[in-house]
């Protein structure tokens, strides 16, 4: 396992968050007002729709996490789903902001909006869960995780705040400013967001990869999924805390447009408040790693909740009525935004830690199932908050595009700022009483995990020498090589990140030196280029199957389409043991045929592991 995350990976991961949250915040910030003020849906219907859709979607999240955790491809288990989910979600959000009122009656409009809103949530899940699941797969080092948790939060803030700050003026320009309607403005703005979403996720998928290597494990049975969640007591604590946090935050953000339009009566200041809040969030993201290092994650988490309580109560008392001083209101909002940003990063890091805790306590590592809880709780909390906000608007007599009564405004202010503050206080109490992944316990847990992983790998490697010599990142399926030299170079290059090879170029020279003595093409289209070298610490194998066979000067004269590159230390016994067991596997015609036909990287690794077990049993 390497803790070295390249700058390119960090930037690409952050860019992915920018696009992802641009796609999210066009929904979070504008969909409710689009439904009520543009499409003219009844607020009570909107509230029930949000509640039903989010609860339905939240139930699907662990299922998607289970699917991702059981995915095995040459590109890893996360990146394919990020890309697929992005494309599907972009198609659906485009239809969601396509105004159906000229084509359908009231019932048809309700069905259109309800159907595509539900589909939006399901499709967003497909890409959101694997994206966040990448964090514990980058590193087990807490400092690296702190940084890798800040990066997507910063990117999400940039993407989300761009949509929020510039959304209303851009929508107005693209609609009425171009001689169209408000509905057309929303639709055209959506097309711009969708384009950015696709481009940014493509950059992310192309450049990030998984770094944490754990012993290969069996797939998680669906029936075991709920057990993994329920038995991870620290994950349960995080679920409760996150639901409370999301309800509280969405009570504010879900009605922020109404606050500026009807309570504060300064809709023109909305972009400026959002920009100031974004600056506060950016500051929080920048200082988070230093804060946790100088104090502790526990201190930072409690500080974050306290800042939100102070900020939102200040907005209620001093900055939420017509005529309130905008600088006082803005300052209070910045304080709350600072706390919100710190809380978001803390929650992400804590979730990553519960992945390790689950492996430590239950012996099973399930990144995506755990991180499905983040998306599930965000949606569930948001659904409850939007439901409460919508019902509040209906109960207190909210009338779209009209001057609101004092009772309506007071109800809005109370829900936004007082109710949310009470929830943050409850959150702090639960955290203090129930959360324990801090201090010495957390450090001892990580140390025990490293030992158990190493012991598990060493124990299996003693018997399955070929299987555990294979570098899963150095397995290539149906790739092209023009000739023998190109094929060997490709195999050597695939080992560039393997920690067991200290000098790749020295090893490359050793391989070609061995090949110059005699061809390592054996029979049946298979070649075993190999070399012993002092730059190799432990036996390593790279594998490639070719789309077109090449001449390898093999003993039987057949062209080669399957290659195993064997890197061995200066230990004759180790070298002969690996090459001998590989020979046993390849002596079986069924194994050879299966290896040549395989289309998936990890399926090939599994196949070789099973073949080695069978060879050992037969011997």
Coordinates of C-alpha atoms in Angstrom, one line a residue:
X1 CA 0.0 0.0 0.0
X2 CA 1.3 3.4 -1.0
X3 CA 0.5 6.7 0.8
X4 CA 1.8 8.7 -2.2
X5 CA -1.2 10.3 -4.0
X6 CA 0.0 12.2 -7.0
X7 CA -1.0 15.9 -7.5
X8 CA -2.8 14.8 -10.7
X9 CA -4.9 12.4 -8.8
X10 CA -5.7 15.0 -6.1
X11 CA -6.7 17.6 -8.6
X12 CA -8.8 15.2 -10.7
X13 CA -10.6 13.9 -7.6
X14 CA -11.4 17.5 -6.7
X15 CA -12.6 18.3 -10.2
X16 CA -14.9 15.3 -10.0
X17 CA -16.5 16.8 -6.9
X18 CA -17.0 20.2 -8.7
X19 CA -19.0 18.5 -11.4
X20 CA -20.9 16.2 -9.1
X21 CA -22.1 19.0 -6.8
X22 CA -22.9 21.3 -9.7
X23 CA -25.3 18.5 -10.7
X24 CA -26.6 18.2 -7.1
X25 CA -27.0 21.8 -6.2
X26 CA -29.1 22.8 -9.3
X27 CA -31.6 20.4 -7.7
X28 CA -31.1 21.3 -4.0
X29 CA -31.2 25.1 -4.6
X30 CA -33.7 25.5 -7.4
X31 CA -35.9 22.5 -7.8
X32 CA -38.4 23.4 -5.1
X33 CA -38.8 27.0 -6.3
X34 CA -39.0 25.7 -9.9
X35 CA -41.8 23.3 -8.9
X36 CA -43.8 25.8 -6.9
X37 CA -43.2 29.1 -8.8
X38 CA -42.6 28.0 -12.4
X39 CA -44.4 24.7 -12.9
X40 CA -47.0 25.8 -10.3
X41 CA -47.2 22.6 -8.3
X42 CA -48.9 22.7 -4.9
X43 CA -46.3 23.1 -2.1
X44 CA -48.0 20.2 -0.1
X45 CA -47.6 17.9 -3.1
X46 CA -44.0 18.9 -3.5
X47 CA -43.4 18.2 0.1
X48 CA -44.9 14.7 -0.1
X49 CA -43.1 14.0 -3.4
X50 CA -39.7 15.0 -1.8
X51 CA -40.4 12.8 1.2
X52 CA -41.5 9.8 -0.7
X53 CA -38.7 10.0 -3.4
X54 CA -35.9 10.5 -0.9
X55 CA -37.0 7.7 1.4
X56 CA -37.4 5.4 -1.6
X57 CA -34.0 6.5 -2.9
X58 CA -32.4 6.2 0.5
X59 CA -33.5 2.5 0.7
X60 CA -31.7 1.9 -2.6
X61 CA -28.4 3.3 -1.4
X62 CA -27.2 0.3 0.6
X63 CA -28.1 -1.9 -2.4
X64 CA -26.0 0.2 -4.7
X65 CA -23.2 0.1 -2.1
X66 CA -23.5 -3.7 -2.2
X67 CA -23.3 -3.8 -6.0
X68 CA -20.2 -1.6 -6.0
X69 CA -18.4 -3.6 -3.4
X70 CA -19.0 -6.7 -5.4
X71 CA -17.8 -5.2 -8.7
X72 CA -14.6 -6.4 -10.2
X73 CA -13.2 -4.8 -13.3
X74 CA -9.8 -3.9 -14.7
X75 CA -10.6 -0.3 -13.8
X76 CA -11.4 -1.1 -10.2
X77 CA -14.8 -1.2 -8.6
X78 CA -15.5 2.5 -8.3
X79 CA -14.6 4.3 -11.5
X80 CA -17.0 2.5 -13.9
X81 CA -20.0 3.3 -11.8
X82 CA -19.0 7.0 -11.4
X83 CA -19.0 7.3 -15.2
X84 CA -22.1 5.3 -15.9
X85 CA -24.1 7.1 -13.2
X86 CA -23.0 10.5 -14.5
X87 CA -24.3 9.8 -18.0
X88 CA -27.7 8.4 -16.8
X89 CA -28.2 11.2 -14.2
X90 CA -27.5 14.0 -16.7
X91 CA -30.1 12.6 -19.1
X92 CA -32.7 12.5 -16.3
X93 CA -32.0 16.0 -14.9
X94 CA -32.3 17.4 -18.3
X95 CA -35.8 15.9 -18.6
X96 CA -36.7 17.1 -15.1
X97 CA -36.1 20.7 -16.0
X98 CA -37.9 20.4 -19.3
X99 CA -41.1 22.3 -18.7
X100 CA -44.1 19.9 -19.2
X101 CA -46.9 22.4 -18.7
X102 CA -47.4 23.2 -22.5
X103 CA -47.9 19.5 -23.2
X104 CA -49.8 18.1 -20.2
X105 CA -52.7 19.0 -17.9
X106 CA -52.2 19.3 -14.1
X107 CA -52.2 15.6 -13.5
X108 CA -49.8 14.9 -16.3
X109 CA -47.4 17.6 -15.0
X110 CA -47.5 16.1 -11.5
X111 CA -46.7 12.6 -12.9
X112 CA -43.9 14.0 -15.1
X113 CA -42.2 15.9 -12.3
X114 CA -42.7 13.0 -9.8
X115 CA -41.4 10.3 -12.1
X116 CA -38.2 12.1 -13.2
X117 CA -37.5 13.4 -9.6
X118 CA -37.6 9.8 -8.3
X119 CA -35.4 8.6 -11.2
X120 CA -33.0 11.5 -10.6
X121 CA -32.4 10.3 -7.1
X122 CA -31.8 6.7 -8.1
X123 CA -29.4 7.7 -10.9
X124 CA -27.4 10.1 -8.7
X125 CA -26.9 7.3 -6.3
X126 CA -25.2 5.2 -9.0
X127 CA -22.3 7.7 -9.2
X128 CA -22.3 9.4 -5.8
X129 CA -21.7 6.3 -3.7
X130 CA -18.6 5.0 -5.6
X131 CA -17.2 8.5 -5.7
X132 CA -17.1 8.9 -1.9
X133 CA -16.1 5.3 -1.5
X134 CA -12.8 6.2 -3.1
X135 CA -11.6 8.0 0.0
X136 CA -10.7 5.0 2.2
X137 CA -9.3 3.3 -0.9
X138 CA -6.7 6.1 -1.3
X139 CA -4.9 5.4 2.0
X140 CA -5.2 4.1 5.5
X141 CA -3.0 7.0 6.8
X142 CA -5.2 9.4 8.8
X143 CA -3.3 12.5 7.6
X144 CA -3.7 11.4 4.0
X145 CA -7.4 10.8 4.6
X146 CA -7.8 14.2 6.1
X147 CA -6.4 15.8 3.0
X148 CA -8.3 13.5 0.6
X149 CA -11.5 14.3 2.5
X150 CA -10.9 18.1 2.3
X151 CA -10.2 18.0 -1.5
X152 CA -13.7 16.7 -2.6
X153 CA -15.4 18.9 0.0
X154 CA -13.6 21.9 -1.4
X155 CA -14.4 20.9 -4.9
X156 CA -18.1 20.3 -3.9
X157 CA -18.2 23.7 -2.3
X158 CA -16.8 25.4 -5.5
X159 CA -19.2 23.5 -7.8
X160 CA -22.2 24.0 -5.5
X161 CA -21.5 27.7 -4.8
X162 CA -21.1 28.5 -8.4
X163 CA -24.5 27.1 -9.1
X164 CA -26.0 28.9 -6.1
X165 CA -24.2 32.3 -6.5
X166 CA -24.6 32.7 -10.3
X167 CA -27.7 30.6 -10.8
X168 CA -30.4 33.2 -10.5
X169 CA -28.8 35.9 -12.7
X170 CA -27.8 33.3 -15.3
X171 CA -31.3 31.7 -15.3
X172 CA -32.8 35.2 -15.8
X173 CA -30.5 36.0 -18.6
X174 CA -31.0 32.7 -20.4
X175 CA -34.7 33.0 -20.0
X176 CA -36.3 36.4 -20.1
X177 CA -33.0 38.1 -21.0
X178 CA -33.0 36.3 -24.3
X179 CA -36.6 36.9 -24.9
X180 CA -37.8 33.6 -23.6
X181 CA -39.6 32.4 -20.4
X182 CA -38.4 31.7 -16.9
X183 CA -38.9 28.0 -17.6
X184 CA -36.6 28.2 -20.6
X185 CA -34.0 29.9 -18.5
X186 CA -34.0 27.0 -16.0
X187 CA -33.8 24.5 -18.9
X188 CA -30.9 26.2 -20.6
X189 CA -29.0 26.6 -17.4
X190 CA -29.5 22.9 -16.7
X191 CA -27.9 22.1 -20.1
X192 CA -24.8 24.1 -19.1
X193 CA -24.5 22.3 -15.8
X194 CA -25.0 18.9 -17.4
X195 CA -22.1 19.6 -19.9
X196 CA -19.8 20.5 -17.0
X197 CA -20.9 17.5 -15.0
X198 CA -20.0 15.1 -17.8
X199 CA -16.6 16.7 -18.6
X200 CA -15.5 16.9 -15.0
X201 CA -16.4 13.3 -14.1
X202 CA -14.6 12.1 -17.2
X203 CA -11.4 13.8 -16.0
X204 CA -11.9 12.3 -12.5
X205 CA -12.4 8.8 -13.8
X206 CA -9.5 8.9 -16.2
X207 CA -6.9 9.9 -13.5
X208 CA -7.8 8.4 -10.1
X209 CA -7.2 4.9 -8.9
X210 CA -7.4 2.7 -5.8
X211 CA -4.3 2.4 -3.6
X212 CA -5.3 0.4 -0.5
X213 CA -4.6 -3.3 -1.1
X214 CA -6.3 -5.8 1.2
X215 CA -6.4 -9.6 1.0
X216 CA -8.7 -10.7 -1.8
X217 CA -12.0 -11.7 -0.2
X218 CA -15.2 -13.3 -1.3
X219 CA -18.1 -11.3 -2.6
X220 CA -20.5 -10.0 0.1
X221 CA -23.8 -11.9 0.0
X222 CA -26.8 -9.7 -0.1
X223 CA -28.3 -11.3 3.0
X224 CA -25.1 -10.3 4.9
X225 CA -25.3 -6.7 4.0
X226 CA -27.7 -5.5 6.7
X227 CA -25.7 -7.5 9.3
X228 CA -22.5 -5.7 8.3
X229 CA -24.3 -2.3 8.8
X230 CA -26.0 -3.2 12.1
X231 CA -22.9 -4.8 13.7
X232 CA -20.7 -1.8 13.0
X233 CA -21.8 0.2 16.0
X234 CA -19.7 3.2 15.1
X235 CA -21.3 3.4 11.7
X236 CA -24.7 3.4 13.4
X237 CA -23.6 6.4 15.4
X238 CA -22.5 8.2 12.3
X239 CA -25.8 7.4 10.6
X240 CA -27.7 9.0 13.4
X241 CA -25.4 12.0 13.6
X242 CA -25.5 12.5 9.8
X243 CA -29.3 12.3 9.6
X244 CA -29.6 14.9 12.3
X245 CA -27.0 17.1 10.7
X246 CA -28.7 16.8 7.2
X247 CA -32.1 17.6 8.6
X248 CA -30.8 20.7 10.3
X249 CA -28.8 21.9 7.4
X250 CA -31.5 21.3 4.8
X251 CA -34.0 23.2 7.0
X252 CA -31.8 26.2 6.2
X253 CA -30.6 25.6 2.7
X254 CA -33.9 24.1 1.3
X255 CA -35.7 27.3 2.0
X256 CA -32.9 29.9 1.6
X257 CA -34.4 31.3 -1.6
X258 CA -37.7 31.9 0.2
X259 CA -35.8 33.6 3.1
X260 CA -34.2 36.2 0.8
X261 CA -37.4 36.7 -1.3
X262 CA -40.0 37.0 1.5
X263 CA -38.4 37.3 5.0
X264 CA -35.2 39.4 4.4
X265 CA -36.8 41.0 1.4
X266 CA -33.4 41.5 -0.3
X267 CA -33.3 38.9 -3.1
X268 CA -30.6 40.9 -4.7
X269 CA -28.2 40.1 -1.8
X270 CA -28.6 36.3 -2.3
X271 CA -25.5 35.9 -4.5
X272 CA -23.4 38.0 -2.2
X273 CA -24.4 35.9 0.9
X274 CA -23.7 32.7 -1.0
X275 CA -20.3 34.0 -2.1
X276 CA -19.4 35.1 1.5
X277 CA -20.5 31.7 2.8
X278 CA -18.4 30.0 0.1
X279 CA -15.3 31.9 1.2
X280 CA -15.9 30.9 4.8
X281 CA -16.3 27.2 3.7
X282 CA -13.1 27.4 1.7
X283 CA -11.2 28.8 4.8
X284 CA -12.6 25.9 6.8
X285 CA -11.4 23.3 4.3
X286 CA -7.9 24.9 4.1
X287 CA -7.5 25.0 7.9
X288 CA -9.1 21.6 8.7
X289 CA -5.9 19.4 8.5
X290 CA -4.0 21.9 10.7
X291 CA -6.9 22.1 13.2
X292 CA -7.1 18.4 13.6
X293 CA -3.3 18.0 13.9
X294 CA -3.0 20.8 16.5
X295 CA -6.2 19.8 18.5
X296 CA -8.1 16.7 17.6
X297 CA -11.0 15.6 15.3
X298 CA -13.2 15.5 18.4
X299 CA -12.5 19.1 19.2
X300 CA -13.0 20.2 15.6
X301 CA -16.3 18.3 15.3
X302 CA -17.7 19.9 18.5
X303 CA -16.5 23.3 17.3
X304 CA -18.3 22.9 14.0
X305 CA -21.6 22.3 15.6
X306 CA -21.1 25.2 18.0
X307 CA -20.4 27.6 15.2
X308 CA -23.6 26.5 13.4
X309 CA -25.7 27.1 16.5
X310 CA -24.2 30.5 17.1
X311 CA -24.5 31.6 13.5
X312 CA -28.1 30.5 12.9
X313 CA -29.4 31.8 16.2
X314 CA -27.8 35.1 15.4
X315 CA -29.5 35.1 12.0
X316 CA -32.9 34.5 13.8
X317 CA -32.5 37.3 16.3
X318 CA -30.6 39.9 14.3
X319 CA -30.7 39.1 10.6
X320 CA -33.9 37.5 9.3
X321 CA -36.5 40.3 8.9
X322 CA -37.0 43.1 6.5
X323 CA -34.7 46.0 7.4
X324 CA -32.1 43.8 9.2
X325 CA -28.6 45.0 8.9
X326 CA -27.2 42.9 5.9
X327 CA -23.6 43.0 7.4
X328 CA -24.8 41.5 10.7
X329 CA -26.9 38.9 8.8
X330 CA -24.0 38.1 6.5
X331 CA -21.5 37.8 9.4
X332 CA -23.8 35.3 11.1
X333 CA -24.2 33.3 7.9
X334 CA -20.4 33.2 7.5
X335 CA -20.0 31.8 11.0
X336 CA -22.6 29.1 10.3
X337 CA -21.0 28.3 7.0
X338 CA -17.6 27.9 8.6
X339 CA -19.1 25.4 11.0
X340 CA -21.0 23.6 8.3
X341 CA -17.9 23.1 6.2
X342 CA -15.9 21.7 9.2
X343 CA -18.7 19.3 10.1
X344 CA -18.9 18.0 6.5
X345 CA -15.2 17.1 6.4
X346 CA -15.4 15.6 9.9
X347 CA -18.3 13.4 8.9
X348 CA -16.5 12.2 5.7
X349 CA -13.4 11.3 7.6
X350 CA -15.3 9.6 10.3
X351 CA -17.2 7.5 7.8
X352 CA -13.8 6.5 6.2
X353 CA -12.7 5.4 9.7
X354 CA -15.7 3.2 10.2
X355 CA -14.7 1.3 7.1
X356 CA -11.5 0.3 8.9
X357 CA -13.5 -0.3 12.1
X358 CA -15.8 -2.7 10.3
X359 CA -12.7 -4.6 8.9
X360 CA -11.2 -4.6 12.4
X361 CA -14.3 -5.8 14.2
X362 CA -16.0 -8.0 11.6
X363 CA -13.2 -9.0 9.3
X364 CA -14.9 -7.6 6.2
X365 CA -14.0 -4.4 4.4
X366 CA -17.0 -2.8 2.6
X367 CA -16.2 0.8 1.5
X368 CA -19.2 1.3 -0.7
X369 CA -21.8 -0.2 1.7
X370 CA -20.5 2.1 4.4
X371 CA -20.4 5.2 2.2
X372 CA -23.9 4.4 0.9
X373 CA -24.9 5.4 4.4
X374 CA -23.6 8.9 3.7
X375 CA -25.8 9.3 0.6
X376 CA -28.7 7.6 2.3
X377 CA -28.6 9.8 5.3
X378 CA -28.2 12.9 3.2
X379 CA -31.2 12.0 1.2
X380 CA -33.3 10.8 4.2
X381 CA -32.4 13.9 6.2
X382 CA -33.0 16.2 3.2
X383 CA -36.4 14.5 2.5
X384 CA -37.5 15.1 6.1
X385 CA -36.3 18.7 6.0
X386 CA -37.9 19.5 2.7
X387 CA -41.1 17.8 3.8
X388 CA -41.1 19.9 7.0
X389 CA -40.4 23.0 5.1
X390 CA -43.1 22.4 2.4
X391 CA -45.7 21.5 5.0
X392 CA -44.7 24.6 7.0
X393 CA -45.2 26.8 3.9
X394 CA -48.6 25.2 3.3
X395 CA -49.7 25.4 7.0
X396 CA -48.7 29.0 7.5
X397 CA -50.4 30.1 4.3
X398 CA -47.5 30.6 1.8
X399 CA -48.7 32.0 -1.5
X400 CA -46.3 32.0 -4.4
X401 CA -45.1 35.3 -5.7
X402 CA -47.1 37.3 -3.2
X403 CA -46.3 39.4 -0.1
X404 CA -46.3 36.9 2.8
X405 CA -48.1 37.4 6.2
X406 CA -46.1 37.9 9.4
X407 CA -47.2 34.4 10.6
X408 CA -45.8 32.9 7.4
X409 CA -42.5 34.7 7.8
X410 CA -42.2 33.8 11.5
X411 CA -42.8 30.1 10.7
X412 CA -40.2 30.2 8.0
X413 CA -37.6 31.9 10.3
X414 CA -38.3 29.5 13.2
X415 CA -38.0 26.3 11.1
X416 CA -34.8 27.6 9.4
X417 CA -32.8 28.9 12.4
X418 CA -34.3 27.8 15.7
X419 CA -35.2 24.2 14.9
X420 CA -31.9 23.6 13.2
X421 CA -29.9 24.9 16.2
X422 CA -31.8 22.6 18.6
X423 CA -30.8 19.7 16.3
X424 CA -27.1 20.7 16.3
X425 CA -27.1 20.7 20.1
X426 CA -28.7 17.2 20.1
X427 CA -26.0 16.1 17.7
X428 CA -23.2 17.2 20.0
X429 CA -24.7 15.3 22.9
X430 CA -24.9 12.0 21.0
X431 CA -21.3 12.4 19.6
X432 CA -19.9 12.9 23.1
X433 CA -21.7 9.9 24.5
X434 CA -21.4 7.4 21.7
X435 CA -18.5 8.0 19.3
X436 CA -15.2 6.4 20.1
X437 CA -12.9 6.3 17.0
X438 CA -10.6 8.9 18.5
X439 CA -7.2 8.9 20.3
X440 CA -5.4 5.8 21.5
X441 CA -8.3 3.4 20.5
X442 CA -8.2 4.6 16.9
X443 CA -4.4 4.4 16.6
X444 CA -4.3 0.9 18.2
X445 CA -7.0 -0.2 15.8
X446 CA -5.1 0.9 12.7
X447 CA -1.9 -0.8 14.0
X448 CA -3.8 -4.0 14.6
X449 CA -5.3 -3.8 11.1
X450 CA -1.9 -3.4 9.4
X451 CA -0.6 -6.5 11.3
X452 CA -3.6 -8.6 10.5
X453 CA -3.5 -7.7 6.8
X454 CA 0.1 -8.5 6.6
X455 CA -0.3 -11.8 8.4
X456 CA -3.2 -12.8 6.2
X457 CA -1.4 -12.0 3.0
X458 CA 1.8 -13.8 4.2
X459 CA -0.2 -16.9 5.3
X460 CA -1.9 -17.2 2.0
X461 CA 1.2 -16.4 0.0
X462 CA 3.0 -19.4 1.7
X463 CA 0.7 -21.7 -0.2
X464 CA -0.7 -19.7 -3.1
X465 CA 2.7 -18.4 -4.3
X466 CA 1.5 -17.6 -7.9
X467 CA -1.8 -16.0 -6.9
X468 CA -0.2 -13.7 -4.3
X469 CA 2.7 -12.8 -6.5
X470 CA 0.4 -11.4 -9.2
X471 CA 0.1 -7.6 -9.0
X472 CA -3.6 -6.9 -9.7
X473 CA -2.6 -3.5 -11.1
X474 CA -0.3 -5.2 -13.6
X475 CA -2.9 -7.4 -15.3
X476 CA -3.9 -6.4 -18.8
X477 CA -6.6 -8.1 -20.8
X478 CA -6.7 -8.1 -24.7
X479 CA -4.1 -5.4 -25.1
X480 CA -2.1 -4.8 -28.3
X481 CA 1.7 -5.3 -28.8
X482 CA 3.3 -5.1 -32.2
X483 CA 6.2 -7.4 -31.3
X484 CA 8.1 -9.2 -28.6
X485 CA 10.1 -6.1 -27.4
X486 CA 7.0 -4.0 -27.1
X487 CA 5.1 -6.7 -25.2
X488 CA 7.9 -7.1 -22.6
X489 CA 8.3 -3.4 -22.1
X490 CA 4.5 -3.1 -21.6
X491 CA 4.7 -5.8 -18.9
X492 CA 7.6 -4.2 -17.2
X493 CA 6.0 -0.7 -17.3
X494 CA 2.8 -2.2 -15.6
X495 CA 5.0 -2.8 -12.5
X496 CA 6.1 0.8 -12.1
X497 CA 4.1 1.3 -8.9
X498 CA 4.9 -2.0 -7.3
X499 CA 6.8 -1.5 -4.0
X500 CA 8.7 -4.8 -4.4
X501 CA 10.7 -3.5 -7.4
X502 CA 13.2 -0.9 -6.2
X503 CA 14.7 0.0 -9.6
X504 CA 12.4 -0.6 -12.6
X505 CA 15.1 0.1 -15.3
X506 CA 17.6 -2.2 -13.7
X507 CA 14.9 -5.0 -13.7
X508 CA 14.0 -4.2 -17.3
X509 CA 17.7 -4.8 -18.3
X510 CA 17.8 -8.1 -16.4
X511 CA 14.6 -9.3 -18.3
X512 CA 16.0 -8.5 -21.7
X513 CA 19.4 -10.0 -20.7
X514 CA 17.7 -13.2 -19.8
X515 CA 15.6 -13.1 -23.0
X516 CA 18.8 -12.7 -25.1
X517 CA 20.0 -16.1 -23.9
X518 CA 17.0 -18.0 -25.2
X519 CA 13.3 -17.3 -25.9
X520 CA 11.0 -17.7 -22.9
X521 CA 8.1 -18.7 -25.2
X522 CA 7.1 -22.2 -24.1
X523 CA 4.1 -23.7 -25.9
X524 CA 0.5 -23.2 -26.8
X525 CA 0.9 -19.5 -27.3
X526 CA 2.3 -18.8 -23.8
X527 CA 5.5 -17.0 -22.8
X528 CA 7.1 -16.6 -19.4
X529 CA 9.7 -13.8 -19.6
X530 CA 11.5 -13.6 -16.3
X531 CA 14.6 -12.5 -14.4
X532 CA 16.2 -12.7 -11.0
X533 CA 17.6 -9.5 -9.7
X534 CA 18.8 -7.8 -6.5
X535 CA 16.4 -4.9 -7.1
X536 CA 13.4 -7.3 -6.5
X537 CA 12.4 -7.7 -2.9
X538 CA 9.6 -10.3 -3.3
X539 CA 8.3 -12.3 -6.2
X540 CA 6.0 -10.4 -8.5
X541 CA 4.1 -11.4 -11.6
X542 CA 2.6 -9.2 -14.3
X543 CA 0.1 -10.8 -16.8
X544 CA -1.1 -9.7 -20.2
X545 CA -3.3 -11.3 -22.9
X546 CA -3.0 -9.9 -26.4
X547 CA -5.7 -9.1 -28.9
X548 CA -3.4 -10.3 -31.7
X549 CA -0.7 -13.0 -31.3
X550 CA 2.9 -12.1 -31.9
X551 CA 6.1 -14.0 -32.8
X552 CA 8.0 -14.8 -29.7
X553 CA 10.5 -17.3 -31.2
X554 CA 8.8 -20.0 -29.2
X555 CA 10.0 -23.6 -29.1
X556 CA 6.9 -25.0 -30.8
X557 CA 6.8 -22.1 -33.4
X558 CA 3.4 -20.9 -32.3
X559 CA 2.6 -17.2 -32.0
X560 CA 2.1 -15.9 -28.4
X561 CA -1.0 -14.3 -27.0
X562 CA -0.6 -14.8 -23.2
X563 CA 2.4 -13.6 -21.2
X564 CA 3.4 -14.0 -17.6
X565 CA 6.3 -11.7 -16.6
X566 CA 8.0 -13.1 -13.4
X567 CA 10.2 -10.9 -11.2
X568 CA 12.2 -12.8 -8.6
X569 CA 14.7 -11.9 -5.9
X570 CA 18.2 -13.3 -5.9
X571 CA 16.8 -16.5 -4.3
X572 CA 16.8 -19.6 -6.4
X573 CA 14.3 -21.5 -4.2
X574 CA 11.7 -18.6 -4.4
X575 CA 12.2 -18.3 -8.2
X576 CA 11.9 -22.0 -8.8
X577 CA 8.9 -22.3 -6.5
X578 CA 6.9 -19.6 -8.3
X579 CA 7.8 -20.7 -11.8
X580 CA 7.3 -24.3 -10.9
X581 CA 3.7 -23.7 -9.6
X582 CA 2.9 -21.5 -12.6
X583 CA 4.1 -24.4 -14.8
X584 CA 1.7 -26.8 -13.1
X585 CA -1.2 -24.4 -13.7
X586 CA -0.3 -23.9 -17.4
X587 CA 0.1 -27.7 -17.9
X588 CA -3.6 -28.0 -17.7
X589 CA -5.3 -27.3 -21.1
X590 CA -8.5 -26.3 -19.4
X591 CA -6.7 -23.6 -17.3
X592 CA -4.9 -22.3 -20.4
X593 CA -8.1 -22.1 -22.4
X594 CA -9.9 -20.3 -19.6
X595 CA -7.0 -17.8 -19.1
X596 CA -7.1 -16.9 -22.8
X597 CA -10.9 -16.4 -22.8
X598 CA -11.2 -14.3 -19.6
X599 CA -12.4 -10.7 -20.1
X600 CA -12.0 -9.4 -16.6
X601 CA -8.9 -8.6 -14.6
X602 CA -9.9 -9.9 -11.2
X603 CA -11.7 -12.9 -12.8
X604 CA -8.3 -13.9 -14.2
X605 CA -6.7 -13.5 -10.8
X606 CA -9.5 -15.6 -9.2
X607 CA -9.1 -18.2 -12.0
X608 CA -5.4 -18.6 -11.3
X609 CA -5.9 -18.8 -7.6
X610 CA -8.4 -21.6 -7.9
X611 CA -6.2 -23.4 -10.5
X612 CA -3.3 -23.2 -8.0
X613 CA -5.4 -24.6 -5.2
X614 CA -6.4 -27.5 -7.5
X615 CA -2.8 -28.1 -8.5
X616 CA -1.7 -28.2 -4.8
X617 CA -4.6 -30.6 -4.0
X618 CA -3.8 -32.9 -6.9
X619 CA -0.1 -32.9 -6.0

